[in-house]
CSV table of C-alpha atoms in Angstrom, one decimal:
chain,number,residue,atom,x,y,z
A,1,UNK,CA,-35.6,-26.0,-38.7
A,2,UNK,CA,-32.4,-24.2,-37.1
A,3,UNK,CA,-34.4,-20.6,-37.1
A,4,UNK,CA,-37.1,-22.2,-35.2
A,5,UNK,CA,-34.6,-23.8,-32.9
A,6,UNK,CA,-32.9,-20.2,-32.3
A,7,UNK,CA,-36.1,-18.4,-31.4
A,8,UNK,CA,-37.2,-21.6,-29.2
A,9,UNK,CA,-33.7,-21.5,-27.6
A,10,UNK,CA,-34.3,-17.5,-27.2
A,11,UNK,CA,-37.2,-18.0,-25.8
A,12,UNK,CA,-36.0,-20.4,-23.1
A,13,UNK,CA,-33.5,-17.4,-22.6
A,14,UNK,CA,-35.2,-14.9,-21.8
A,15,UNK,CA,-38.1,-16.9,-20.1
A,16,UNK,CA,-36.1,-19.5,-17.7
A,17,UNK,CA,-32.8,-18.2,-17.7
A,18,UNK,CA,-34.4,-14.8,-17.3
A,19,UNK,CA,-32.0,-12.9,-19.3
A,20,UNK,CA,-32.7,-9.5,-21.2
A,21,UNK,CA,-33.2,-9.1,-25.0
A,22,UNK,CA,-29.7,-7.2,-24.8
A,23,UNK,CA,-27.8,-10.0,-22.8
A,24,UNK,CA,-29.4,-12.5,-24.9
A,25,UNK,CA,-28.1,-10.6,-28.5
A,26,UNK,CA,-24.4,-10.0,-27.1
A,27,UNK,CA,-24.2,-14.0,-25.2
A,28,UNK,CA,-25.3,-15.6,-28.6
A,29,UNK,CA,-23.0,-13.4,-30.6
A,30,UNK,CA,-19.5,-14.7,-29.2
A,31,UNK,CA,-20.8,-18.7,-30.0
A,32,UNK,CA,-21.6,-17.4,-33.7
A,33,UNK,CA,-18.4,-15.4,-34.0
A,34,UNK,CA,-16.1,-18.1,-32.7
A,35,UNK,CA,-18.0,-21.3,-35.0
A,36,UNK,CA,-17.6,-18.6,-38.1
A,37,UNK,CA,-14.1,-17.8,-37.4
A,38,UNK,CA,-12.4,-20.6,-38.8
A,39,UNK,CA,-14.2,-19.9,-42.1
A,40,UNK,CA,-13.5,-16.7,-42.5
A,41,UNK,CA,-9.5,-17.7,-42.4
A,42,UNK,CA,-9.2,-20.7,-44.5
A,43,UNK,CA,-12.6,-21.0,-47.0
A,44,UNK,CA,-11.8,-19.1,-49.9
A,45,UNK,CA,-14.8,-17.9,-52.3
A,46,UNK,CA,-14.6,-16.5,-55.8
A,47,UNK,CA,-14.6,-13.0,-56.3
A,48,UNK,CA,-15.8,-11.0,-59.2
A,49,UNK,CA,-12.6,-8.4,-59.4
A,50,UNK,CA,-10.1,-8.8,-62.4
A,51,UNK,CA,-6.8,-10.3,-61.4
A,52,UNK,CA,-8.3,-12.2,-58.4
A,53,UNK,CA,-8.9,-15.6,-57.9
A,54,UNK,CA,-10.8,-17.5,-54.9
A,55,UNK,CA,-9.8,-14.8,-51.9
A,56,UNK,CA,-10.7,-15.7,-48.1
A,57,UNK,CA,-12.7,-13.2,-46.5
A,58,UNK,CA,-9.8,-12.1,-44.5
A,59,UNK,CA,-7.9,-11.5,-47.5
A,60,UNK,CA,-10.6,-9.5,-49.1
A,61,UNK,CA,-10.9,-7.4,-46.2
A,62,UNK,CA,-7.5,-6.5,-46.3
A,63,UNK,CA,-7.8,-5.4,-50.1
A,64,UNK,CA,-10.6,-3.2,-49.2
A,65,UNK,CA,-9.1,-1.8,-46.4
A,66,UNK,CA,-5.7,-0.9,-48.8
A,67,UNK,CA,-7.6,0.8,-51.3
A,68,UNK,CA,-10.2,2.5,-48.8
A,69,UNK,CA,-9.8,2.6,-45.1
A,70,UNK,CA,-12.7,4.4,-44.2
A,71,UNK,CA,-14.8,1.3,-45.0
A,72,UNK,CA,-14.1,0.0,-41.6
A,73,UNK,CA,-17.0,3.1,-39.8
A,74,UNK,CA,-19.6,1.1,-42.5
A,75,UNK,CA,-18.2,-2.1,-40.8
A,76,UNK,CA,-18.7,-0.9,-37.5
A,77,UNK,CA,-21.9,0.9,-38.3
A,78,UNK,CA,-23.8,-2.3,-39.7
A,79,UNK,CA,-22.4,-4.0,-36.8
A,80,UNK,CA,-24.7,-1.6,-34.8
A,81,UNK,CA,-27.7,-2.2,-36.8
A,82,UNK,CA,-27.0,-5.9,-36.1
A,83,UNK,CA,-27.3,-5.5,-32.6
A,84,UNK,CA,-30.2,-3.2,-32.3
A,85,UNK,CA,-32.3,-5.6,-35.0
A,86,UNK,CA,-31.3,-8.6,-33.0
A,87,UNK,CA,-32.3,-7.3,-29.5
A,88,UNK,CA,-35.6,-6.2,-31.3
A,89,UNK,CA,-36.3,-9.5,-32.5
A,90,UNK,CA,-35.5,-11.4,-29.2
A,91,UNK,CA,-37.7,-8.8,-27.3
A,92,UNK,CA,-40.3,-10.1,-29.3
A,93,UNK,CA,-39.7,-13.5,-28.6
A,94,UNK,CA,-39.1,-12.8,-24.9
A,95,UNK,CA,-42.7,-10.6,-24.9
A,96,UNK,CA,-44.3,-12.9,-27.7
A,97,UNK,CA,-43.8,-16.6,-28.5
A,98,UNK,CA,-41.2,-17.9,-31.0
A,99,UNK,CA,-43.9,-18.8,-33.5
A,100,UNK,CA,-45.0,-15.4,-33.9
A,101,UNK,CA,-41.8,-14.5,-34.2
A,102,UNK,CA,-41.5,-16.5,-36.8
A,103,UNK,CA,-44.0,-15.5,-38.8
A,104,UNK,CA,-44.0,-11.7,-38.4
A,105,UNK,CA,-39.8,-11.9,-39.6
A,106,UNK,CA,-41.0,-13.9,-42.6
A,107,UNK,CA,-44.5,-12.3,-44.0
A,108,UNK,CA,-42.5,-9.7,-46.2
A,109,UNK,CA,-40.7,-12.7,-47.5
């Protein structure tokens, strides 16, 4: 229900509001970034290193980054493929319809 929601919402985007694909990818990302940001700070997970317990994400970021720092141009790098898929997948739904959206990203699924 929430991914059909998104694409509807992306639709009405780029259809009423009359924003580009690449507007569209970097307006919704800030909304994301700021409801995940409290999570990433205080909801600690289990991880499967020796010696560790329940780590936050924060706090596993920082161990990585000790032990290897070049990590962060993969960081940075997926980051870029998150942008570019995104913008691809709301200029379908800007060019499409948010159905077909819908069922082209799921029919390898």
């Amino acid at each position: 229900v929430a991914c059909s929601l998104y694409l509807i919402f992306a639709q009405w985007l780029g259809k009423d509001v009359k924003l580009n694909p690449l507007d569209m990818t970097l307006y919704m990302s800030v909304p994301a970034a700021l409801f995940l940001l409290p999570f990433i700070f205080y909801m600690p997970h289990p991880v499967g290193w020796k010696g560790y317990g329940a780590l936050t994400d924060w706090q596993v970021l920082h161990e990585v980054l000790t032990y290897s720092p070049g990590v962060m141009s993969l960081i940075a790098l997926s980051g870029f493929f998150a942008i570019m898929y995104n913008t691809l997948q709301y200029t379908m739904v800007s060019e499409l319809s948010a159905t077909h959206t819908a069922f082209a990203g799921n029919f390898n699924k």
